[in-house]
Coordinates of C-alpha atoms in Angstrom, one line a residue:
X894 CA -36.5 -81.7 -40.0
X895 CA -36.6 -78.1 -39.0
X896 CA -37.8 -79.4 -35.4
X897 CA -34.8 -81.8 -35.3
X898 CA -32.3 -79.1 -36.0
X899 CA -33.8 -76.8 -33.8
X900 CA -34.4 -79.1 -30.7
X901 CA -30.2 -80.7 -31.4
X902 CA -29.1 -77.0 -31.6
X903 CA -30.8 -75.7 -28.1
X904 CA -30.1 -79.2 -26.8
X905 CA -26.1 -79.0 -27.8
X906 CA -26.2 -74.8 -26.7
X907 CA -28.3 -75.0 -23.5
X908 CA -25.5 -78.2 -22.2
X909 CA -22.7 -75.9 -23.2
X910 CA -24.2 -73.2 -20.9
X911 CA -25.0 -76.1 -18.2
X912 CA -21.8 -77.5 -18.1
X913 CA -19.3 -74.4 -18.2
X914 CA -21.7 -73.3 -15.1
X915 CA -20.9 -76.0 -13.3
X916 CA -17.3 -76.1 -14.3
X917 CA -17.1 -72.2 -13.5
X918 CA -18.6 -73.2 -9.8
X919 CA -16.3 -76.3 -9.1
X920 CA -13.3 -74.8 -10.5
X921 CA -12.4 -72.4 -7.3
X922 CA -13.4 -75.2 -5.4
X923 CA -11.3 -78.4 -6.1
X924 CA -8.1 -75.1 -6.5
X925 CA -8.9 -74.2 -2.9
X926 CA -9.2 -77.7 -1.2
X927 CA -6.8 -79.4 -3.8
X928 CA -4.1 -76.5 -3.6
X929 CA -2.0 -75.3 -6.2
X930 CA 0.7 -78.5 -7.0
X931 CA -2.4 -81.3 -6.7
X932 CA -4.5 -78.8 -8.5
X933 CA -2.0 -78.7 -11.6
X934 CA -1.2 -82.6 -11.4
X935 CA -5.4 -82.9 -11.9
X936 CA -5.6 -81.1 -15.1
X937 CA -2.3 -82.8 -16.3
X938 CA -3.7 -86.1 -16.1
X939 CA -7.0 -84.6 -17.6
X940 CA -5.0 -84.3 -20.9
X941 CA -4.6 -88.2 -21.4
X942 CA -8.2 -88.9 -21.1
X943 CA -10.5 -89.5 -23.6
X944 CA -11.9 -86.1 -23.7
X945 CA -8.1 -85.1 -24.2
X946 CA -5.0 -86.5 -26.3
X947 CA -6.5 -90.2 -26.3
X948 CA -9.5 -88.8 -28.4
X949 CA -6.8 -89.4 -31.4
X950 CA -7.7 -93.3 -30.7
X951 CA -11.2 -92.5 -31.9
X952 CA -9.8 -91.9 -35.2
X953 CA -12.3 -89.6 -36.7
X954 CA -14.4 -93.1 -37.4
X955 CA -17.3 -91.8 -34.8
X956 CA -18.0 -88.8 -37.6
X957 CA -18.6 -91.1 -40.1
X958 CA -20.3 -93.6 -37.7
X959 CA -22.9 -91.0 -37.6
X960 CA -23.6 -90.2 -40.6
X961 CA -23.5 -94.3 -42.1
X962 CA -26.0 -95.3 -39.2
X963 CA -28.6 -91.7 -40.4
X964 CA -28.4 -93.1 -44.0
X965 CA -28.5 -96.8 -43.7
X966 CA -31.4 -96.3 -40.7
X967 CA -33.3 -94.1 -43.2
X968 CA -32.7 -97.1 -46.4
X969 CA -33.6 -99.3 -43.9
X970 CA -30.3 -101.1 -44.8
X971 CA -30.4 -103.6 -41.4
X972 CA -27.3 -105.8 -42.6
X973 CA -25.1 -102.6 -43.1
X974 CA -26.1 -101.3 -40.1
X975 CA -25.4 -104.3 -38.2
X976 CA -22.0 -104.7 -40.1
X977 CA -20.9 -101.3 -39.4
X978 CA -22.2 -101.1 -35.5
X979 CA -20.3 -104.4 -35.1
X980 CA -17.0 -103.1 -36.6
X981 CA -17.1 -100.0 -35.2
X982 CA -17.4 -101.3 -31.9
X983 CA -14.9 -104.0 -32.4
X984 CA -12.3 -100.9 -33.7
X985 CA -12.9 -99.1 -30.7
X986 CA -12.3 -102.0 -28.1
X987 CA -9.0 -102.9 -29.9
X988 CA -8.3 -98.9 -29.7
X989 CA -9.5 -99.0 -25.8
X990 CA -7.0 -101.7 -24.8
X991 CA -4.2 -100.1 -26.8
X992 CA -4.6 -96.5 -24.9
X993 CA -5.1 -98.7 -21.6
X994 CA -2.3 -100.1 -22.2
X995 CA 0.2 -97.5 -23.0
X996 CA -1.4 -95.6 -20.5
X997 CA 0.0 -98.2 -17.7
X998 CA 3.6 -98.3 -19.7
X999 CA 3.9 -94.5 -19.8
X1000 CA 2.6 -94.5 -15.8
X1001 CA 5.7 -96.8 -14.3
X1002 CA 8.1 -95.9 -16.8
X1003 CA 8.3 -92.2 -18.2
X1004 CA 5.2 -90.0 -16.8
X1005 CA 7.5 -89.0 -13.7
X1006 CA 10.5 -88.4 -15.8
X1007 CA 9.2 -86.5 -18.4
X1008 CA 7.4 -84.2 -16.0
X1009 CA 8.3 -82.2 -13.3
X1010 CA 6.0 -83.3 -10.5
X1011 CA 6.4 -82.0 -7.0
X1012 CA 7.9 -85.7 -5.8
X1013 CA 4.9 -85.6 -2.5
X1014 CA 2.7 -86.4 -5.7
X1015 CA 4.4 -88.5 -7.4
X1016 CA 3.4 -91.8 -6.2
X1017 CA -0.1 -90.5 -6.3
X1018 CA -0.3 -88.9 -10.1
X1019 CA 1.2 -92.7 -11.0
X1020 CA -2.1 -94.0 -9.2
X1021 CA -4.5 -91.8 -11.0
X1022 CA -3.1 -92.3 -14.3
X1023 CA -3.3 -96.5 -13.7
X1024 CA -7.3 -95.8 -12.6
X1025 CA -7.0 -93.8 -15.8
X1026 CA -6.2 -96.6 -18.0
X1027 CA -9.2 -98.5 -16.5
X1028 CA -11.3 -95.9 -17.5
X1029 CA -10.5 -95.6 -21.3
X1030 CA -10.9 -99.8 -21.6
X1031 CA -14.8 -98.9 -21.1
X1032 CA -14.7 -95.0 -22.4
X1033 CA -14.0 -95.6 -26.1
X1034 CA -15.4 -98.2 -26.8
X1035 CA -18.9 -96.3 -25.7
X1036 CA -18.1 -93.5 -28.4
X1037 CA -20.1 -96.4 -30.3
X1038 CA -23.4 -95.7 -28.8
X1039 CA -22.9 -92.5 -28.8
X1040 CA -22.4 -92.3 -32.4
X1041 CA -25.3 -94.5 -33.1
X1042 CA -27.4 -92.1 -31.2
X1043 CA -26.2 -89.1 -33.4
X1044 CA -26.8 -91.3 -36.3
X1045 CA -30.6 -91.3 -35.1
X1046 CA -30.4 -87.5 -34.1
X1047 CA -30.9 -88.1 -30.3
X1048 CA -28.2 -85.3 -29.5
X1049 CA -30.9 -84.2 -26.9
X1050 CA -30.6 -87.5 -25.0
X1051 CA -26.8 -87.0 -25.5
X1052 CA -26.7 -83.6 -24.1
X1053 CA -28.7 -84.5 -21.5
X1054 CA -26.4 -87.4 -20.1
X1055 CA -23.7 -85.0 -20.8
X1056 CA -24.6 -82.2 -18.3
X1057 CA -26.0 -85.2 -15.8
X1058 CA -22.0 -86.9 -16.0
X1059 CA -21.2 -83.1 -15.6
X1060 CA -23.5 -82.4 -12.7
X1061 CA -23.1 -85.9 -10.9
X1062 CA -19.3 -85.5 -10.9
X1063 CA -19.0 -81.7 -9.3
X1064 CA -21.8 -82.7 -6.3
X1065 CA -19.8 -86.2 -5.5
X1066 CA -16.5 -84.4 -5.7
X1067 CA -17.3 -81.7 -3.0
X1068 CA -19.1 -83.9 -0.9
X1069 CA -15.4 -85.8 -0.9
X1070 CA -13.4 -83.0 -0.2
X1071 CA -15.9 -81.4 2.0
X1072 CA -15.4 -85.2 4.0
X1073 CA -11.4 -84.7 3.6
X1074 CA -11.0 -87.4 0.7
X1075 CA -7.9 -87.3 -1.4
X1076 CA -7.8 -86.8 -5.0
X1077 CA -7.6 -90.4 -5.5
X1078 CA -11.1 -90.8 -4.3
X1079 CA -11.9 -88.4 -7.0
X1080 CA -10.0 -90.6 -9.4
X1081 CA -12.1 -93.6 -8.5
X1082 CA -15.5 -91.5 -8.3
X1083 CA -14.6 -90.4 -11.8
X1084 CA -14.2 -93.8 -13.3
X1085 CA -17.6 -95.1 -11.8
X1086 CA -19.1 -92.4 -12.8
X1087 CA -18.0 -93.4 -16.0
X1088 CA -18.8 -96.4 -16.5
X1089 CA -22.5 -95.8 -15.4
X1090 CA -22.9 -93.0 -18.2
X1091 CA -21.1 -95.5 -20.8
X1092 CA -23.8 -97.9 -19.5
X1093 CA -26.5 -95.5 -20.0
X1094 CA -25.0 -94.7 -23.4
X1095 CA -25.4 -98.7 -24.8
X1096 CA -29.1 -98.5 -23.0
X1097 CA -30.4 -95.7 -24.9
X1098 CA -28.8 -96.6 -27.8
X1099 CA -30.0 -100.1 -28.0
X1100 CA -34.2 -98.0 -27.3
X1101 CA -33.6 -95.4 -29.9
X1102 CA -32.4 -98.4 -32.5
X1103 CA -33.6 -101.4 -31.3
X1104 CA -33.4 -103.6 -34.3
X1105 CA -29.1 -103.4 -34.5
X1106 CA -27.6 -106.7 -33.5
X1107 CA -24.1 -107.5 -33.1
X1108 CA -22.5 -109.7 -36.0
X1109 CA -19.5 -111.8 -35.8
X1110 CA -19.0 -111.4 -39.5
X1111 CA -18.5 -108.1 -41.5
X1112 CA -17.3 -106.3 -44.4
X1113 CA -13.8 -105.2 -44.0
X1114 CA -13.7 -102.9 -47.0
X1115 CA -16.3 -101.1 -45.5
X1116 CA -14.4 -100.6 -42.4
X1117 CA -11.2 -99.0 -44.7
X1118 CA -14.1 -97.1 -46.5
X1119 CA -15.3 -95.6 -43.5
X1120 CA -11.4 -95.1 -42.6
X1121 CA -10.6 -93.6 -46.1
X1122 CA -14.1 -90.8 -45.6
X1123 CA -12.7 -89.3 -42.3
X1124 CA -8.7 -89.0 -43.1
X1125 CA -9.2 -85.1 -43.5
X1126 CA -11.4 -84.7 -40.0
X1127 CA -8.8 -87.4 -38.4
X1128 CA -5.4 -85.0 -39.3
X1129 CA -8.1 -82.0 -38.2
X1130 CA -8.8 -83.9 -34.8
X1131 CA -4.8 -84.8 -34.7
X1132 CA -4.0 -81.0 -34.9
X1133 CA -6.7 -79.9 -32.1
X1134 CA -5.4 -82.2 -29.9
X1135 CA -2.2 -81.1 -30.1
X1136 CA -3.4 -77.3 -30.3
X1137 CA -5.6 -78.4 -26.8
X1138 CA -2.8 -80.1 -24.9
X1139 CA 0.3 -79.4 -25.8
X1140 CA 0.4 -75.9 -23.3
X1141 CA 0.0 -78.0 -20.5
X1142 CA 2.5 -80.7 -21.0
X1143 CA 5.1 -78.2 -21.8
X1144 CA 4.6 -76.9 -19.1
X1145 CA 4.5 -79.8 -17.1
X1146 CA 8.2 -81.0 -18.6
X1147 CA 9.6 -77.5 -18.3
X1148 CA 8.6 -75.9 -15.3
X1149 CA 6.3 -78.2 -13.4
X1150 CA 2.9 -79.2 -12.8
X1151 CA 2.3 -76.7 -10.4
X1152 CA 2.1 -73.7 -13.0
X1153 CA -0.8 -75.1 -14.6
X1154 CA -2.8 -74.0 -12.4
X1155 CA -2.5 -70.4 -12.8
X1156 CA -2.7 -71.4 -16.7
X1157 CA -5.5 -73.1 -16.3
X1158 CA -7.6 -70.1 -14.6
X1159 CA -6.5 -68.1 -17.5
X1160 CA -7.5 -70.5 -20.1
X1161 CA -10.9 -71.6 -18.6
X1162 CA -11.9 -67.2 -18.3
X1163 CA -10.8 -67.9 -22.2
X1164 CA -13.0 -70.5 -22.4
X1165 CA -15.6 -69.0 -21.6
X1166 CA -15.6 -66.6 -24.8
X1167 CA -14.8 -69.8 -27.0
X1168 CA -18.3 -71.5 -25.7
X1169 CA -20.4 -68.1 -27.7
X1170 CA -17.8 -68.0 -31.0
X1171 CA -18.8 -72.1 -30.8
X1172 CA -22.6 -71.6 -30.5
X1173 CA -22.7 -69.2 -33.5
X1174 CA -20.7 -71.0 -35.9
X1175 CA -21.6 -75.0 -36.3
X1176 CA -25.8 -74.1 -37.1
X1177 CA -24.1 -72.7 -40.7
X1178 CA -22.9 -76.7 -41.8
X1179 CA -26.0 -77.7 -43.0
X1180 CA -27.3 -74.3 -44.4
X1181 CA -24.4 -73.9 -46.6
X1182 CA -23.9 -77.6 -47.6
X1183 CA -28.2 -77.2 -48.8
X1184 CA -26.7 -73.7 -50.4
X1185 CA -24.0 -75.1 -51.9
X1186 CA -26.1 -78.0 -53.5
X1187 CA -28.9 -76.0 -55.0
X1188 CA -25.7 -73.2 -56.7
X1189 CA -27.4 -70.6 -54.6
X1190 CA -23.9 -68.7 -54.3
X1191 CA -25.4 -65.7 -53.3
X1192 CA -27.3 -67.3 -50.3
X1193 CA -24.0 -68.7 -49.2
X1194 CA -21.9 -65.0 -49.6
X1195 CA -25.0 -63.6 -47.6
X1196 CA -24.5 -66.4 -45.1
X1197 CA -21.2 -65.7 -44.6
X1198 CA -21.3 -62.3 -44.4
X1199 CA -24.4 -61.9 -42.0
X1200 CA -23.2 -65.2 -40.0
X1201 CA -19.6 -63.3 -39.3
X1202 CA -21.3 -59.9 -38.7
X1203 CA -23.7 -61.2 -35.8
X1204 CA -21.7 -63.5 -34.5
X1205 CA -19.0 -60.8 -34.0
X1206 CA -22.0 -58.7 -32.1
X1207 CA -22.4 -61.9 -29.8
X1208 CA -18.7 -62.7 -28.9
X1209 CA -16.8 -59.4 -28.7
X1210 CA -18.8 -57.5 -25.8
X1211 CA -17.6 -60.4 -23.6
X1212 CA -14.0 -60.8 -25.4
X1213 CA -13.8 -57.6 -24.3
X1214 CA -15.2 -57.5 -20.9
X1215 CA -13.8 -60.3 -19.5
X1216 CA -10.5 -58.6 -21.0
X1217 CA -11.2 -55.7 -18.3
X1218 CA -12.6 -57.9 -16.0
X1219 CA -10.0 -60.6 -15.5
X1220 CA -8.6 -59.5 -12.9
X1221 CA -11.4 -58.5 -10.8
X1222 CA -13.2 -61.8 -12.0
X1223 CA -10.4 -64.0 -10.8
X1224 CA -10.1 -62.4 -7.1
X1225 CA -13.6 -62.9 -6.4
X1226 CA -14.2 -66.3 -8.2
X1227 CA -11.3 -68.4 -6.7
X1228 CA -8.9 -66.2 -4.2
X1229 CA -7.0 -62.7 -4.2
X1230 CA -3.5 -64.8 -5.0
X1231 CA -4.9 -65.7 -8.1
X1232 CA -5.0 -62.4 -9.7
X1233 CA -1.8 -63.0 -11.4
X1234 CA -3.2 -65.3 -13.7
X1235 CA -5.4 -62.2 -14.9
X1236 CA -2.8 -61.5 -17.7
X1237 CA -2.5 -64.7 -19.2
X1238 CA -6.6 -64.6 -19.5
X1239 CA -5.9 -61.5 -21.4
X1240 CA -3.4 -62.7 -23.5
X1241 CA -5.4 -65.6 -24.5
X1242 CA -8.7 -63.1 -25.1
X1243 CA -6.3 -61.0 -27.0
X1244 CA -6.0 -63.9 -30.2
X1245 CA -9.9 -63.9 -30.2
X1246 CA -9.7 -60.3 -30.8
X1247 CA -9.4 -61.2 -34.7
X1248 CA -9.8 -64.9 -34.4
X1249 CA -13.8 -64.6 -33.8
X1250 CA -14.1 -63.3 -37.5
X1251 CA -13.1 -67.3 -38.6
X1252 CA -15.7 -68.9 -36.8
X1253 CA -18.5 -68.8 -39.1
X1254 CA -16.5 -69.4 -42.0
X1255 CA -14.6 -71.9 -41.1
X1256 CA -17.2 -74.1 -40.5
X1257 CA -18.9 -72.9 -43.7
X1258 CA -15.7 -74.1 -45.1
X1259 CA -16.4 -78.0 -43.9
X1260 CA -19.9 -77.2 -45.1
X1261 CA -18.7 -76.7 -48.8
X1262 CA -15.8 -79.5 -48.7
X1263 CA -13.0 -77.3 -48.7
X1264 CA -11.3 -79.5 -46.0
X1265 CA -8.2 -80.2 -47.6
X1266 CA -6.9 -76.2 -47.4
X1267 CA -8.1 -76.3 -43.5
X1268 CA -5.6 -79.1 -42.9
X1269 CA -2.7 -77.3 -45.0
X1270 CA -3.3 -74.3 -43.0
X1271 CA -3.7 -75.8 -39.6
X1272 CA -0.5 -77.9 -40.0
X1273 CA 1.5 -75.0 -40.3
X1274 CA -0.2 -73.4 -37.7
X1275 CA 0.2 -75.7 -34.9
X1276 CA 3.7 -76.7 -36.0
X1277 CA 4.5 -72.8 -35.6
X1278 CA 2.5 -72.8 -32.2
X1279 CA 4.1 -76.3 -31.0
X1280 CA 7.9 -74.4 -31.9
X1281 CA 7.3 -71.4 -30.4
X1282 CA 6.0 -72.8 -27.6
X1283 CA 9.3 -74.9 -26.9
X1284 CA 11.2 -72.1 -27.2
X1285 CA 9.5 -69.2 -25.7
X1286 CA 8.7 -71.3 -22.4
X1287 CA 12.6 -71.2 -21.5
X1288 CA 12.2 -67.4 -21.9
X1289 CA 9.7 -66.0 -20.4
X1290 CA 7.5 -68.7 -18.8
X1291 CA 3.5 -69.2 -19.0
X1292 CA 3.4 -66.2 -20.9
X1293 CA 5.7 -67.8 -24.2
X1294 CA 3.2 -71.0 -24.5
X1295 CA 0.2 -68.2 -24.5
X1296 CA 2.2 -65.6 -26.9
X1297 CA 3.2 -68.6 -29.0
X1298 CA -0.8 -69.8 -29.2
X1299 CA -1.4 -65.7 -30.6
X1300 CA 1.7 -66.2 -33.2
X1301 CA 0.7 -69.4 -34.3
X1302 CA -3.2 -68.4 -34.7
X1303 CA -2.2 -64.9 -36.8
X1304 CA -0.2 -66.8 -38.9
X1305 CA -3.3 -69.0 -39.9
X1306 CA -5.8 -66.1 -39.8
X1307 CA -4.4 -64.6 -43.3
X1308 CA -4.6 -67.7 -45.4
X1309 CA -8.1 -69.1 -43.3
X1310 CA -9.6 -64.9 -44.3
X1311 CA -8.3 -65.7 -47.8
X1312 CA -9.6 -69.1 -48.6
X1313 CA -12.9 -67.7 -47.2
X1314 CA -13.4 -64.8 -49.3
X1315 CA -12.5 -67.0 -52.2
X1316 CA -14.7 -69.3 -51.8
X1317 CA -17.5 -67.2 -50.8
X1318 CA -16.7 -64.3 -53.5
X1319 CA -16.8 -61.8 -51.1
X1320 CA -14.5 -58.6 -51.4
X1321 CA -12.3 -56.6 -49.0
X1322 CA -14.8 -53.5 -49.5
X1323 CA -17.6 -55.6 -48.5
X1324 CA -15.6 -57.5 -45.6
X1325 CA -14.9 -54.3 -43.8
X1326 CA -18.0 -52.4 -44.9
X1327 CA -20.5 -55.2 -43.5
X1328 CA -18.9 -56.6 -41.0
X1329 CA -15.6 -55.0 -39.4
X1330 CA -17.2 -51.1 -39.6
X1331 CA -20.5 -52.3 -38.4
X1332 CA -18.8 -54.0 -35.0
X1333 CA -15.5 -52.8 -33.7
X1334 CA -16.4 -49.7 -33.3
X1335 CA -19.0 -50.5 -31.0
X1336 CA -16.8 -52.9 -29.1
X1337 CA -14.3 -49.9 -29.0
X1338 CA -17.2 -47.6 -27.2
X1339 CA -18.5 -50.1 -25.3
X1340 CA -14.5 -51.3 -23.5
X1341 CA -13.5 -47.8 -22.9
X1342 CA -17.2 -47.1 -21.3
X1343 CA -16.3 -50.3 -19.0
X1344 CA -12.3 -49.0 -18.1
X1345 CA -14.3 -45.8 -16.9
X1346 CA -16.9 -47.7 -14.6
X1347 CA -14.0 -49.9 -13.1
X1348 CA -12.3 -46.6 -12.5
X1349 CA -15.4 -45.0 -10.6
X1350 CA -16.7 -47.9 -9.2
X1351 CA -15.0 -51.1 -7.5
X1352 CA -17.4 -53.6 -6.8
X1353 CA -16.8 -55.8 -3.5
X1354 CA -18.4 -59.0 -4.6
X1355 CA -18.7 -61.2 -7.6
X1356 CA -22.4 -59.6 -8.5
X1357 CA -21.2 -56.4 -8.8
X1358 CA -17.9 -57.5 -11.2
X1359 CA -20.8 -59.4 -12.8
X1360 CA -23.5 -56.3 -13.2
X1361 CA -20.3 -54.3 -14.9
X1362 CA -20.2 -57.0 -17.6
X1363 CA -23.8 -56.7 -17.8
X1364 CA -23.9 -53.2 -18.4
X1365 CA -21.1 -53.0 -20.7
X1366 CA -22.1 -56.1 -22.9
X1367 CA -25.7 -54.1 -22.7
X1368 CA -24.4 -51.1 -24.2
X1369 CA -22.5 -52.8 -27.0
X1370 CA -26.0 -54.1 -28.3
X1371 CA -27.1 -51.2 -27.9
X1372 CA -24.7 -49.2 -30.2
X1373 CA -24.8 -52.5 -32.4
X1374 CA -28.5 -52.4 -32.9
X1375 CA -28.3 -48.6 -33.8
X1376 CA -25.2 -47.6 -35.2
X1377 CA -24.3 -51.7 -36.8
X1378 CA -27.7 -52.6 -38.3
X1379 CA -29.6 -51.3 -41.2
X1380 CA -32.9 -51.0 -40.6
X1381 CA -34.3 -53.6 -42.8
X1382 CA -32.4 -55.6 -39.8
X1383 CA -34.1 -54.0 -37.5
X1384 CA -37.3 -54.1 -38.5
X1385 CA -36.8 -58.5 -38.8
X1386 CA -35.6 -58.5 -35.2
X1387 CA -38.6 -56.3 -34.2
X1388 CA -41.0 -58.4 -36.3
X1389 CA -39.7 -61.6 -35.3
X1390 CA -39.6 -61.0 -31.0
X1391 CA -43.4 -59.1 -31.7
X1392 CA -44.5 -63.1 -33.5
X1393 CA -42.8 -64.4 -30.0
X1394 CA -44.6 -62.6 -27.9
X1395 CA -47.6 -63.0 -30.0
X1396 CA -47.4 -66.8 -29.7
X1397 CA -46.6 -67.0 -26.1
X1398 CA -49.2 -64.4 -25.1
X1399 CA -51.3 -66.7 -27.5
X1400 CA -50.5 -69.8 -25.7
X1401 CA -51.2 -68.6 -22.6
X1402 CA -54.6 -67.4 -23.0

């Protein structure tokens, strides 16, 4: 079990790493060939994929697909498992054809209405969104196989095709612009590509659970059962697609397509501090659902405690030099032009500033059941952010949908610290004590270290913005290890890279 969790954890973290890589590498490129207006009509139609607003057609069902296919594989339950594969994959179709469908309606109708599109690219955003279309008939119904090969614990093969769809996509799409294709080539590579990885989805799915058949006959109260389980996660999933989308198409319908691209550099440098605050939290689930079900409460409180503390010494060293850096960042990674969008990366970086100390318990919170609260709270969150948003965008621009994002994600930071220290009986003192005292300091010493270095030294070159992080994000852990860690903690860390070594060296020899 431990080998499972271990290889599905570096699996899921190392195609994180993989794929923002690759995104960080293509980005400049498809902005550069692309231009500014295409570039912004690109991303725009990236929000009505799968991966965007038409992932509320999943319906939260692929969560419980998941864990229904680990249970009735390990019960060896074959005519459940057939039942649910079957109307799973018959749910997903009907919600493919649906989303194709409005897709086409919303293309000829409404899409260049509601938006304001640059009218050369009018004609050709209407295009893309019709290949689009063709894409999701195949795309959801494949969330199928890839819940079936969750269910078995495969995430490695998942992660695997995941950076491969990732990789396959970035080398075909320069070779296209680099050949002076349009981005309705890239449209068209995108949807083959697709439809090999759903392809390769239903292949491996079909070798890691080869005894699933499809059924013509099933159970339908097990398909409102399996509806009825993820309600919570669906309203969660509702929220975060609005939370992930909405920016851009307010945008898009108020000023036009065009300014998302200076959003998007800032929101992708603010992506890249997301990807560490999301590899520290999600390994705490299963630790504190096991916690929670043996009443060690003081396991849990440690959990939470320890969780927050180090992954606040992971995430705010590069919170807070990509928050000097942005600007220096953006004119080498995509063009001098761009540094503009430098302020709306820090605006976005300055929300994680206090939002990194929810990661950990949040998802401790899902670990313990306490979904319902996380729904309340994230309602009212987005509803403020979706409001504010509306409004400030006819005031001040890019910059109200980004100051509306930090309104809306204070407002939910109170009640989220709260229902956290509640549940996990953990005071005030010992909130600040073990976990504020012991890492903002630090992240205080180690910023103003980096304002000085920029000051005495301008690099000319990506490296050398890159070596400033280094050494900045290097003297945080320094100062954390020393001034933040008792040295019972130190003495673990020590023991445990000297029983590294010790095996490696041992392997070796």
């Amino acid at each position: 079990m431990l080998r499972v969790l271990a290889r599905n954890t570096l699996s899921n973290g190392g195609a994180l790493v993989a794929k923002v890589a690759i995104n960080f590498m293509l980005t400049p490129f498809l902005i550069l060939h692309l231009g500014r207006a295409l570039y912004g009509v690109w991303i725009l139609l990236i929000s009505f994929s799968v991966s965007g607003t038409l992932s509320l057609l999943s319906l939260g069902v692929q969560s419980a697909l998941i864990k229904y296919v680990a249970e009735y594989h390990a019960l060896r339950k074959q005519k459940e498992l057939n039942e649910l594969i079957s109307s799973t994959l018959l749910v997903y179709a009907g919600m493919g054809l649906f989303g194709a469908s409005v897709l086409v309606v919303f293309s000829h109708l409404w899409f260049t209405h509601f938006f304001v599109i640059p009218a050369a690219h009018q004609q050709t955003a209407k295009l893309m969104l019709d290949l689009m279309a063709i894409q999701v008939l195949f795309e959801l119904p494949s969330l199928c196989f890839d819940g079936i090969l969750g269910g078995v614990q495969r995430y490695d093969i998942l992660a695997a095709m995941d950076v491969g769809k990732t990789a396959l996509l970035a080398g075909l799409f320069a070779i296209a612009l680099l050949n002076g294709k349009t981005v309705i080539f890239l449209s068209i590579i995108t949807l083959l590509v697709t439809l090999v990885y759903s392809l390769g989805l239903i292949l491996f799915a079909n070798r890691e659970l080869p005894e699933w058949r499809l059924v013509a006959k099933f159970d339908r109260k097990q398909v409102f059962e399996v509806l009825d389980m993820t309600k919570d996660l669906f309203i969660l999933r509702l929220n975060g697609i609005i939370y992930n989308n909405m920016d851009k198409m307010i945008i898009a319908a108020v000023l036009t397509t065009t300014a998302i691209t200076d959003y998007d550099i800032g929101n992708r440098i603010h992506s890249m501090a997301l990807m560490v605050l999301g590899l520290a939290g999600t390994v705490v689930i299963p630790a504190t659902s096991a916690a929670q079900a043996r009443s060690e409460h003081d396991q849990i409180r440690t959990l939470f405690l320890k969780g927050t503390k180090y992954t606040l010494a992971m995430t705010l060293p590069v919170i807070c030099a990509l928050f000097v850096l942005s600007g220096s960042f953006i004119r080498f990674w995509i063009s001098p032009q761009y540094v503009g969008a430098a302020l709306y990366a820090r605006l976005f970086l300055s929300y994680l500033l206090f939002w990194v100390m929810t990661g950990v318990g949040w998802n401790m919170l899902i670990g313990v059941r306490e979904t319902k609260p996380i729904v309340r709270i994230q309602i009212i969150s987005v509803a403020i952010n979706l409001a504010l948003s509306i409004l400030l965008i006819h005031l001040i621009g890019i910059k109200g949908v980004i100051i509306a994002t930090i309104i809306g994600n204070l407002v939910a930071f109170v009640p989220y610290m709260r229902l956290m220290m509640k549940n996990f009986d953990v005071s005030l003192r010992q909130l600040f004590s073990e976990v504020v005292f012991t890492t903002y300091p630090q992240a205080l010493a180690s910023t103003g270290f980096l304002v000085l270095l920029t000051y005495l030294w301008r690099p000319g070159s990506i490296v050398g913005v890159a070596m400033q992080a280094i050494i900045s994000v290097a003297l945080y852990i320094l100062l954390f290890v020393v001034t933040g860690m008792d040295r019972s903690e130190r003495t673990r860390i020590v023991s445990l890279i000297s029983l590294r070594l010790g095996k490696t060296i041992g392997s070796e020899a």
